[in-house]
């Protein structure tokens, strides 16, 4: 069994892009850290992704570059272990894991990301009932694996599944689904050139560099159709194809659309926090993501001194936003340790 | 059908009373399907040995008025509270509701009282001022279809007819239609929820049939109060039923059963209207798809005479279904009263048999 030290300046919970980036940044400033990742591999959600928007860079390439750097620098990582509890001891923290390890840390970085919305909660969308209803995560895997599958003639993508949906308990926008849908539409069109691809959206939030251009490219070069509409129900036809009952919210008219595949752009929800002892007070925002102490002046410090947040643990972010946020979190930690 | 799809209803299982029911009738069912409520009472009292109490002082729940904006919510609450007072006087705690509209409103009122206790206090005061009556909140409210669902296996044990094609032995393909107000307002009040309701499916499967899961299964029949009550909107009502019939047609269903008064009537009667408007029928050889209430279905399973169950009152002829099930019936008694006297025989429509 690999031996670990028992005391670190920072323990990072989560080995996704945020956790790894923060660890590398801390390393540059001579801070000794440990990453604890619950999965067997580093990379977080990114390892399930095929290509990244807007430039269609391979997700594997980004992960392997960062992981290689961690290996080069012989950084301390523990995988396949979940943090079960965090207790305060004077002004340090004791972190215990499901693998039976226990570490003391002067500071903790929460970088355990998000979880995707469980679409079976929207049972009217048919996920888990019809095999041709898939999530945006599963479609990445299909695109990545290049497996032999029946070629669809028409594919529908539903935006905002479990996001901006009070009934689903999530009022927040998951931010990445619009551009992910545009990216996946283009990839599907390239993979199945004869298929008709239709996106059903509430509104398209193309907020970052290159996103609007990608949206235009999808329409002009790839003929992707965008219908402003909401899905009320997905049912199965006698031949196994799906019929979508949608309201076109621009014309105000109901539509029935037959598709072979339905892809649900599942939203991002706050991941489960480790169990804190009673003296630790990490406040959450109304959307249940970790709330920064001060969003303008101290965005990576939680309400608990010595516990920081980086990446999507404080809300949905793109890959580069997560990396930038993680670097900022690392700098906040350095500042904290210097003043301690 | 995938296992997941078969089992999704299990998330929604409600508590249904076992005995000693206070029965509240529907305003319109006794006209549309005159024997259905009687069949329910007969099955519960005489086949299952249950105690079911009626009170002649029971009135409408005022649902049609409420959904037409003629009756306000305060009045509605007070009327339903009066029904609870009659139940309390009868020393009963389980309400058996015949109508889906009423069931939706009883549920809405009880949920309102849970969320807003001041409404309950106001209603108690209003009822006392108006009638000097007091009431207890029922321990259990169930739609009568819930109760038949609960006792479906007991009914199966007494069955005389199975829901199978007597010639081929194949299960009959049956469309279930659940009234919108049964579970779409409060899914947890419906057996199986709103998306994959089990209440009628459970009966169909226990008695040998097979449920048809077609794309428009959950679509409204089109009754919708305003669609029908405002004459100018009736085309909307017909078009909803038309949409459902078109959607189920490829599955070749042998019959439709429903648990709502409006739905049963409209899916049945609009088949005639559609045949006149479009010269279009949905069964084989110019026939329609017979539409039955769940009590009528239970009655057929228990071997009751189809004409005692009032099946002659349906628009779409039920004889092809009875023949398919191998049920014996006397053609000449279809329009005869109990003394054998023939009352007027309706004219045969031109486009639907």
Short mmCIF file of C-alpha atoms in Angstrom, two decimals, chain A residues 13 18 109-114 270-273 284 287-291 302 308-317 322 325:
data_model
loop_
_atom_site.label_atom_id
_atom_site.label_comp_id
_atom_site.label_asym_id
_atom_site.label_seq_id
_atom_site.Cartn_x
_atom_site.Cartn_y
_atom_site.Cartn_z
CA UNK A 13 -11.16 17.16 -2.33
CA UNK A 18 -10.21 22.20 -10.78
CA UNK A 109 -10.05 23.03 -0.94
CA UNK A 110 -13.51 21.82 -1.92
CA UNK A 111 -13.15 20.94 -5.59
CA UNK A 112 -15.49 17.98 -5.85
CA UNK A 113 -17.49 19.51 -8.69
CA UNK A 114 -21.12 18.81 -9.53
CA UNK A 270 -24.57 20.58 -6.41
CA UNK A 271 -22.50 17.54 -5.45
CA UNK A 272 -22.86 16.01 -2.00
CA UNK A 273 -20.68 17.71 0.60
CA UNK A 284 -24.69 27.09 0.70
CA UNK A 287 -29.18 26.52 -5.49
CA UNK A 288 -27.30 24.33 -2.93
CA UNK A 289 -23.87 24.98 -4.46
CA UNK A 290 -21.21 26.22 -2.01
CA UNK A 291 -21.64 29.96 -1.37
CA UNK A 302 -16.23 29.74 2.01
CA UNK A 308 -11.98 27.13 0.15
CA UNK A 309 -13.97 26.38 -2.99
CA UNK A 310 -12.69 25.98 -6.53
CA UNK A 311 -14.33 25.03 -9.83
CA UNK A 312 -17.93 23.93 -10.21
CA UNK A 313 -18.43 23.21 -6.52
CA UNK A 314 -19.64 26.83 -6.30
CA UNK A 315 -21.77 26.71 -9.49
CA UNK A 316 -21.67 25.52 -13.11
CA UNK A 317 -18.55 26.61 -15.02
CA UNK A 322 -13.01 25.99 -13.61
CA UNK A 325 -11.24 29.58 -10.58
#
